PDB file of C-alpha atoms in Angstrom:
ATOM      1  CA  ILE R  42     113.064  92.373 129.194  1.00 74.00           C
ATOM      2  CA  ALA R  43     114.897  94.567 131.699  1.00 76.00           C
ATOM      3  CA  VAL R  44     111.592  95.762 133.168  1.00 81.00           C
ATOM      4  CA  SER R  45     110.472  92.173 133.776  1.00 82.00           C
ATOM      5  CA  GLY R  46     113.798  91.379 135.456  1.00 78.00           C
ATOM      6  CA  LEU R  47     115.123  88.925 132.853  1.00 80.00           C
ATOM      7  CA  LEU R  48     118.153  91.102 132.022  1.00 79.00           C
ATOM      8  CA  PRO R  49     119.994  93.778 134.024  1.00 77.00           C
ATOM      9  CA  THR R  50     119.797  97.428 132.989  1.00 77.00           C
ATOM     10  CA  LEU R  51     122.786  99.124 131.360  1.00 76.00           C
ATOM     11  CA  GLY R  52     122.798 102.046 133.748  1.00 74.00           C
ATOM     12  CA  GLY R  53     119.900 103.628 135.589  1.00 74.00           C
ATOM     13  CA  PHE R  54     117.110 101.616 137.141  1.00 78.00           C
ATOM     14  CA  VAL R  55     113.514 100.522 136.532  1.00 79.00           C
ATOM     15  CA  GLN R  56     110.843 101.395 139.074  1.00 79.00           C
ATOM     16  CA  LEU R  57     107.688  99.303 138.901  1.00 77.00           C
ATOM     17  CA  LEU R  58     104.620  99.755 141.075  1.00 72.00           C
ATOM     18  CA  GLY R  59     106.643 101.718 143.598  1.00 78.00           C
ATOM     19  CA  GLN R  60     109.528  99.246 143.796  1.00 78.00           C
ATOM     20  CA  GLN R  61     112.807  98.836 141.942  1.00 79.00           C
ATOM     21  CA  ALA R  62     112.177  96.047 139.439  1.00 76.00           C
ATOM     22  CA  ASP R  63     115.495  95.497 137.670  1.00 73.00           C
ATOM     23  CA  SER R  64     117.112  94.121 140.832  1.00 74.00           C
ATOM     24  CA  ARG R  65     114.255  91.676 141.493  1.00 80.00           C
ATOM     25  CA  ALA R  66     113.793  88.187 140.087  1.00 84.00           C
ATOM     26  CA  PRO R  67     111.103  87.882 137.371  1.00 84.00           C
ATOM     27  CA  HIS R  68     108.822  85.746 139.550  1.00 84.00           C
ATOM     28  CA  LYS R  69     108.920  88.416 142.261  1.00 85.00           C
ATOM     29  CA  ASN R  70     107.947  91.088 139.735  1.00 85.00           C
ATOM     30  CA  ALA R  71     105.088  88.845 138.650  1.00 85.00           C
ATOM     31  CA  ARG R  72     103.866  88.771 142.252  1.00 84.00           C
ATOM     32  CA  LEU R  73     103.824  92.576 142.194  1.00 84.00           C
ATOM     33  CA  GLY R  74     101.274  92.384 139.390  1.00 87.00           C
ATOM     34  CA  LEU R  75     103.467  92.337 136.274  1.00 89.00           C
ATOM     35  CA  ALA R  76     102.769  90.077 133.268  1.00 91.00           C
ATOM     36  CA  HIS R  77     105.040  89.755 130.237  1.00 90.00           C
ATOM     37  CA  VAL R  78     103.833  88.700 126.764  1.00 92.00           C
ATOM     38  CA  ALA R  79     106.992  88.073 124.757  1.00 88.00           C
ATOM     39  CA  GLU R  80     107.414  88.705 121.044  1.00 87.00           C
ATOM     40  CA  ASP R  81     107.417  84.957 120.305  1.00 86.00           C
ATOM     41  CA  ARG R  82     104.357  84.490 122.610  1.00 87.00           C
ATOM     42  CA  SER R  83     106.260  81.712 124.472  1.00 88.00           C
ATOM     43  CA  LEU R  84     103.429  79.189 124.426  1.00 94.00           C
ATOM     44  CA  PHE R  85     103.860  75.514 125.204  1.00 95.00           C
ATOM     45  CA  PHE R  86     102.922  74.123 121.810  1.00 95.00           C
ATOM     46  CA  ASP R  87     102.369  70.551 123.019  1.00 96.00           C
ATOM     47  CA  LEU R  88      99.806  71.686 125.596  1.00 97.00           C
ATOM     48  CA  THR R  89      96.195  72.650 124.979  1.00 96.00           C
ATOM     49  CA  VAL R  90      94.893  76.201 125.100  1.00 95.00           C
ATOM     50  CA  ALA R  91      93.300  75.524 128.502  1.00 92.00           C
ATOM     51  CA  GLU R  92      96.567  74.139 129.879  1.00 93.00           C
ATOM     52  CA  ASN R  93      98.516  77.146 128.587  1.00 94.00           C
ATOM     53  CA  LEU R  94      96.015  79.489 130.213  1.00 93.00           C
ATOM     54  CA  ARG R  95      96.242  77.699 133.554  1.00 89.00           C
ATOM     55  CA  LEU R  96      99.990  78.313 133.627  1.00 88.00           C
ATOM     56  CA  GLY R  97      99.183  81.942 134.378  1.00 86.00           C
ATOM     57  CA  LEU R  98      97.033  81.107 137.381  1.00 77.00           C
ATOM     58  CA  THR R  99      97.887  82.391 140.828  1.00 67.00           C
ATOM     59  CA  GLY R 100      96.079  82.657 144.134  1.00 60.00           C
ATOM     60  CA  ASP R 101      93.284  80.489 145.513  1.00 61.00           C
ATOM     61  CA  LYS R 102      90.527  78.716 143.583  1.00 61.00           C
ATOM     62  CA  PRO R 103      88.082  81.660 143.419  1.00 60.00           C
ATOM     63  CA  ASP R 104      90.861  83.860 141.987  1.00 65.00           C
ATOM     64  CA  ARG R 105      91.743  81.176 139.456  1.00 66.00           C
ATOM     65  CA  ALA R 106      88.143  80.832 138.305  1.00 71.00           C
ATOM     66  CA  ALA R 107      87.883  84.611 138.005  1.00 75.00           C
ATOM     67  CA  GLY R 108      91.074  84.693 135.946  1.00 75.00           C
ATOM     68  CA  MET R 109      89.751  82.102 133.505  1.00 81.00           C
ATOM     69  CA  ASP R 110      86.449  83.949 133.233  1.00 84.00           C
ATOM     70  CA  LEU R 111      88.283  87.200 132.509  1.00 85.00           C
ATOM     71  CA  ALA R 112      90.395  85.602 129.781  1.00 88.00           C
ATOM     72  CA  VAL R 113      87.373  84.139 128.027  1.00 90.00           C
ATOM     73  CA  GLU R 114      85.370  87.341 128.482  1.00 91.00           C
ATOM     74  CA  PHE R 115      87.902  89.398 126.576  1.00 91.00           C
ATOM     75  CA  PHE R 116      88.889  86.634 124.147  1.00 92.00           C
ATOM     76  CA  PRO R 117      85.650  84.719 123.494  1.00 93.00           C
ATOM     77  CA  ALA R 118      87.247  83.024 120.475  1.00 92.00           C
ATOM     78  CA  LEU R 119      89.288  80.963 122.953  1.00 93.00           C
ATOM     79  CA  GLY R 120      86.170  79.275 124.350  1.00 92.00           C
ATOM     80  CA  PRO R 121      85.773  76.691 121.552  1.00 94.00           C
ATOM     81  CA  LEU R 122      89.558  76.203 121.385  1.00 95.00           C
ATOM     82  CA  MET R 123      90.196  75.093 124.966  1.00 94.00           C
ATOM     83  CA  GLY R 124      90.978  71.501 123.984  1.00 95.00           C
ATOM     84  CA  ARG R 125      93.074  72.343 120.932  1.00 96.00           C
ATOM     85  CA  ILE R 126      96.858  71.929 120.959  1.00 97.00           C
ATOM     86  CA  ALA R 127      98.493  75.366 120.978  1.00 96.00           C
ATOM     87  CA  GLY R 128     100.903  74.432 118.201  1.00 95.00           C
ATOM     88  CA  LEU R 129      97.943  74.023 115.823  1.00 96.00           C
ATOM     89  CA  LEU R 130      96.559  77.517 116.400  1.00 95.00           C
ATOM     90  CA  SER R 131      96.775  80.382 113.942  1.00 93.00           C
ATOM     91  CA  GLY R 132      98.991  83.368 114.745  1.00 90.00           C
ATOM     92  CA  GLY R 133      96.020  85.376 115.960  1.00 91.00           C
ATOM     93  CA  GLU R 134      94.766  82.543 118.153  1.00 93.00           C
ATOM     94  CA  GLN R 135      98.237  82.120 119.641  1.00 94.00           C
ATOM     95  CA  GLN R 136      98.428  85.827 120.435  1.00 92.00           C
ATOM     96  CA  MET R 137      95.018  85.683 122.118  1.00 93.00           C
ATOM     97  CA  THR R 138      96.134  82.673 124.143  1.00 95.00           C
ATOM     98  CA  ALA R 139      99.302  84.460 125.254  1.00 94.00           C
ATOM     99  CA  LEU R 140      97.335  87.541 126.263  1.00 93.00           C
ATOM    100  CA  GLY R 141      94.679  85.409 127.940  1.00 93.00           C
ATOM    101  CA  ARG R 142      97.368  83.656 129.965  1.00 93.00           C
ATOM    102  CA  ALA R 143      98.690  87.051 131.077  1.00 92.00           C
ATOM    103  CA  LEU R 144      95.203  87.991 132.272  1.00 90.00           C
ATOM    104  CA  MET R 145      94.816  84.872 134.402  1.00 89.00           C
ATOM    105  CA  ALA R 146      96.635  86.464 137.332  1.00 81.00           C
ATOM    106  CA  LYS R 147      94.651  89.735 136.950  1.00 84.00           C
ATOM    107  CA  PRO R 148      97.835  91.818 136.528  1.00 89.00           C
ATOM    108  CA  LYS R 149      98.236  95.519 137.138  1.00 91.00           C
ATOM    109  CA  MET R 150     100.618  95.919 134.192  1.00 92.00           C
ATOM    110  CA  ILE R 151     101.256  93.911 131.025  1.00 93.00           C
ATOM    111  CA  LEU R 152     104.482  94.195 129.046  1.00 92.00           C
ATOM    112  CA  LEU R 153     103.506  93.528 125.432  1.00 92.00           C
ATOM    113  CA  ASP R 154     106.188  92.991 122.796  1.00 92.00           C
ATOM    114  CA  GLU R 155     105.256  93.375 119.095  1.00 91.00           C
ATOM    115  CA  PRO R 156     101.629  92.156 119.346  1.00 90.00           C
ATOM    116  CA  SER R 157     100.968  92.897 115.657  1.00 89.00           C
ATOM    117  CA  MET R 158     103.809  90.750 114.327  1.00 88.00           C
ATOM    118  CA  GLY R 159     102.595  88.241 111.725  1.00 84.00           C
ATOM    119  CA  LEU R 160      98.915  89.117 112.138  1.00 87.00           C
ATOM    120  CA  ALA R 161      96.374  90.269 109.563  1.00 87.00           C
ATOM    121  CA  PRO R 162      95.325  93.944 109.901  1.00 88.00           C
ATOM    122  CA  THR R 163      91.828  93.017 111.105  1.00 88.00           C
ATOM    123  CA  LEU R 164      93.281  90.885 113.894  1.00 88.00           C
ATOM    124  CA  VAL R 165      95.741  93.617 114.828  1.00 90.00           C
ATOM    125  CA  ALA R 166      92.861  96.072 115.190  1.00 91.00           C
ATOM    126  CA  GLU R 167      90.950  93.555 117.320  1.00 90.00           C
ATOM    127  CA  ILE R 168      93.920  92.986 119.626  1.00 90.00           C
ATOM    128  CA  PHE R 169      94.420  96.722 120.142  1.00 93.00           C
ATOM    129  CA  GLU R 170      90.726  97.257 120.806  1.00 94.00           C
ATOM    130  CA  ILE R 171      90.834  94.574 123.501  1.00 92.00           C
ATOM    131  CA  MET R 172      93.900  96.223 125.029  1.00 92.00           C
ATOM    132  CA  GLN R 173      92.008  99.506 125.191  1.00 94.00           C
ATOM    133  CA  GLN R 174      89.046  97.828 126.878  1.00 93.00           C
ATOM    134  CA  LEU R 175      91.310  96.185 129.445  1.00 92.00           C
ATOM    135  CA  ASN R 176      92.932  99.509 130.182  1.00 93.00           C
ATOM    136  CA  GLN R 177      89.644 101.343 130.563  1.00 94.00           C
ATOM    137  CA  ASN R 178      87.496  98.669 132.234  1.00 91.00           C
ATOM    138  CA  GLU R 179      90.030  96.657 134.257  1.00 90.00           C
ATOM    139  CA  GLN R 180      92.619  99.414 134.890  1.00 92.00           C
ATOM    140  CA  VAL R 181      95.395  97.302 133.353  1.00 93.00           C
ATOM    141  CA  THR R 182      98.390  99.384 132.319  1.00 93.00           C
ATOM    142  CA  PHE R 183     100.216  98.387 129.123  1.00 94.00           C
ATOM    143  CA  LEU R 184     103.856  98.976 128.259  1.00 93.00           C
ATOM    144  CA  LEU R 185     103.945  98.315 124.538  1.00 93.00           C
ATOM    145  CA  ALA R 186     106.876  97.779 122.146  1.00 92.00           C
ATOM    146  CA  GLU R 187     105.508  98.045 118.611  1.00 91.00           C
ATOM    147  CA  GLN R 188     106.854  98.807 115.122  1.00 88.00           C
ATOM    148  CA  ASN R 189     103.395  99.642 113.757  1.00 89.00           C
ATOM    149  CA  THR R 190     103.741 103.295 114.706  1.00 88.00           C
ATOM    150  CA  ASN R 191     100.360 104.423 113.446  1.00 88.00           C
ATOM    151  CA  MET R 192      98.460 101.726 115.342  1.00 90.00           C
ATOM    152  CA  ALA R 193     100.492 102.150 118.518  1.00 92.00           C
ATOM    153  CA  LEU R 194     100.024 105.924 118.673  1.00 92.00           C
ATOM    154  CA  ARG R 195      96.308 105.629 117.973  1.00 91.00           C
ATOM    155  CA  TYR R 196      95.810 103.632 121.167  1.00 93.00           C
ATOM    156  CA  CYS R 197      98.605 104.742 123.501  1.00 93.00           C
ATOM    157  CA  ARG R 198      98.681 107.881 125.603  1.00 94.00           C
ATOM    158  CA  TYR R 199     102.446 108.448 125.579  1.00 96.00           C
ATOM    159  CA  GLY R 200     105.162 107.195 123.279  1.00 95.00           C
ATOM    160  CA  TYR R 201     108.927 106.887 122.935  1.00 93.00           C
ATOM    161  CA  ILE R 202     110.625 106.537 119.558  1.00 90.00           C
ATOM    162  CA  LEU R 203     113.837 104.547 119.651  1.00 87.00           C
ATOM    163  CA  GLU R 204     116.624 104.394 117.073  1.00 82.00           C
ATOM    164  CA  ASN R 205     119.488 101.945 117.537  1.00 80.00           C
ATOM    165  CA  GLY R 206     118.587 101.424 121.175  1.00 78.00           C
ATOM    166  CA  ARG R 207     118.277 105.069 122.236  1.00 83.00           C
ATOM    167  CA  VAL R 208     115.300 107.356 122.695  1.00 87.00           C
ATOM    168  CA  VAL R 209     115.290 110.063 119.994  1.00 86.00           C
ATOM    169  CA  MET R 210     111.820 111.507 120.625  1.00 89.00           C
ATOM    170  CA  ASP R 211     109.020 111.203 123.130  1.00 93.00           C
ATOM    171  CA  GLY R 212     105.729 112.860 123.935  1.00 95.00           C
ATOM    172  CA  ASP R 213     102.008 112.325 124.194  1.00 95.00           C
ATOM    173  CA  ALA R 214     100.503 110.344 121.328  1.00 94.00           C
ATOM    174  CA  ASP R 215      98.710 113.263 119.672  1.00 93.00           C
ATOM    175  CA  THR R 216     101.877 115.351 119.635  1.00 93.00           C
ATOM    176  CA  LEU R 217     103.910 112.532 118.076  1.00 93.00           C
ATOM    177  CA  LEU R 218     101.228 111.834 115.461  1.00 90.00           C
ATOM    178  CA  GLY R 219     101.307 115.503 114.478  1.00 89.00           C
ATOM    179  CA  ASN R 220     105.098 115.713 114.348  1.00 89.00           C
ATOM    180  CA  GLN R 221     106.361 116.191 110.786  1.00 86.00           C
ATOM    181  CA  ASP R 222     109.388 113.928 111.288  1.00 84.00           C
ATOM    182  CA  VAL R 223     107.199 111.126 112.631  1.00 86.00           C
ATOM    183  CA  LYS R 224     104.845 111.515 109.686  1.00 83.00           C
ATOM    184  CA  GLU R 225     107.657 111.323 107.152  1.00 81.00           C
ATOM    185  CA  PHE R 226     109.926 108.742 108.746  1.00 79.00           C
ATOM    186  CA  TYR R 227     107.407 106.364 110.332  1.00 78.00           C
ATOM    187  CA  LEU R 228     104.013 106.938 108.743  1.00 75.00           C
ATOM    188  CA  GLY R 229     105.192 107.631 105.180  1.00 68.00           C
ATOM    189  CA  VAL R 230     103.188 110.850 104.963  1.00 63.00           C
ATOM    190  CA  SER R 231     104.432 114.339 104.079  1.00 57.00           C
ATOM    191  CA  GLY R 232     102.386 117.380 103.228  1.00 55.00           C
ATOM    192  CA  GLY R 233      99.190 115.353 103.560  1.00 54.00           C
ATOM    193  CA  LYS R 234     100.338 112.885 100.870  1.00 56.00           C
ATOM    194  CA  LYS R 235     101.465 109.312 101.358  1.00 56.00           C
ATOM    195  CA  LYS R 236     105.039 108.520 100.340  1.00 52.00           C
ATOM    196  CA  SER R 237     106.354 105.448  98.578  1.00 51.00           C
ATOM    197  CA  PHE R 238     108.657 103.052 100.407  1.00 45.00           C
ATOM    198  CA  ARG R 239     111.583 104.390  98.357  1.00 52.00           C
ATOM    199  CA  ASP R 240     110.779 107.945  99.438  1.00 51.00           C
ATOM    200  CA  VAL R 241     110.524 106.907 103.075  1.00 47.00           C
ATOM    201  CA  LYS R 242     113.956 105.277 102.879  1.00 48.00           C
ATOM    202  CA  HIS R 243     115.310 108.541 101.449  1.00 46.00           C
ATOM    203  CA  TYR R 244     113.757 110.543 104.283  1.00 45.00           C
ATOM    204  CA  ARG R 245     115.248 108.191 106.848  1.00 49.00           C
ATOM    205  CA  ARG R 246     118.730 109.081 105.614  1.00 45.00           C
ATOM    206  CA  ARG R 247     118.254 112.701 106.621  1.00 50.00           C
ATOM    207  CA  LYS R 248     116.807 112.287 110.079  1.00 55.00           C
ATOM    208  CA  ARG R 249     118.004 115.242 112.083  1.00 56.00           C
ATOM    209  CA  TRP R 250     118.640 113.222 115.229  1.00 53.00           C
ATOM    210  CA  LEU R 251     121.055 110.860 113.436  1.00 52.00           C
ATOM    211  CA  THR R 252     123.280 113.608 111.964  1.00 49.00           C
TER     212      THR R 252
END
């Protein structure tokens, strides 16, 4: 939220695309190439899928047509849903609509908050695969906030682990996945064996960075 300019930072500053973002209004950050997909997806539930997508449009008509084509290219399931009211969509369809709307302006960076929330595992995997394709093929950078640690670290290059609002660990994804604390506290694995939820809760009580 602070990166997008909706709230001020509590010390320090946020630099985005070469400019300080936390002192700029959200619409000005959007013009820099930033798109924000909120945790609640923030769709207009009384509007159709097509109308929600068009809310992300910027630029002249050719750019708008290209944006719509890009959204449907990466989320082909939206094609048959264009006339459907957004409030009648499933959770996965709503998430695709929110991401499709973000793509309409062909952003350079997308802030994505909890994309897996409320979705079936197969849909979560599909969403993350699409994110990877956008990153590789369209050079879209993602800043992801996600509680599904295993999924996030499988697709991200660099990660930060936060506890109670502060960073307690960071590093490249492979290093974090191999870290014993991360395995025990976030993946429920220790010594190559999966732990029960009760065991994970016990491990969380002895986190070294909270003592």
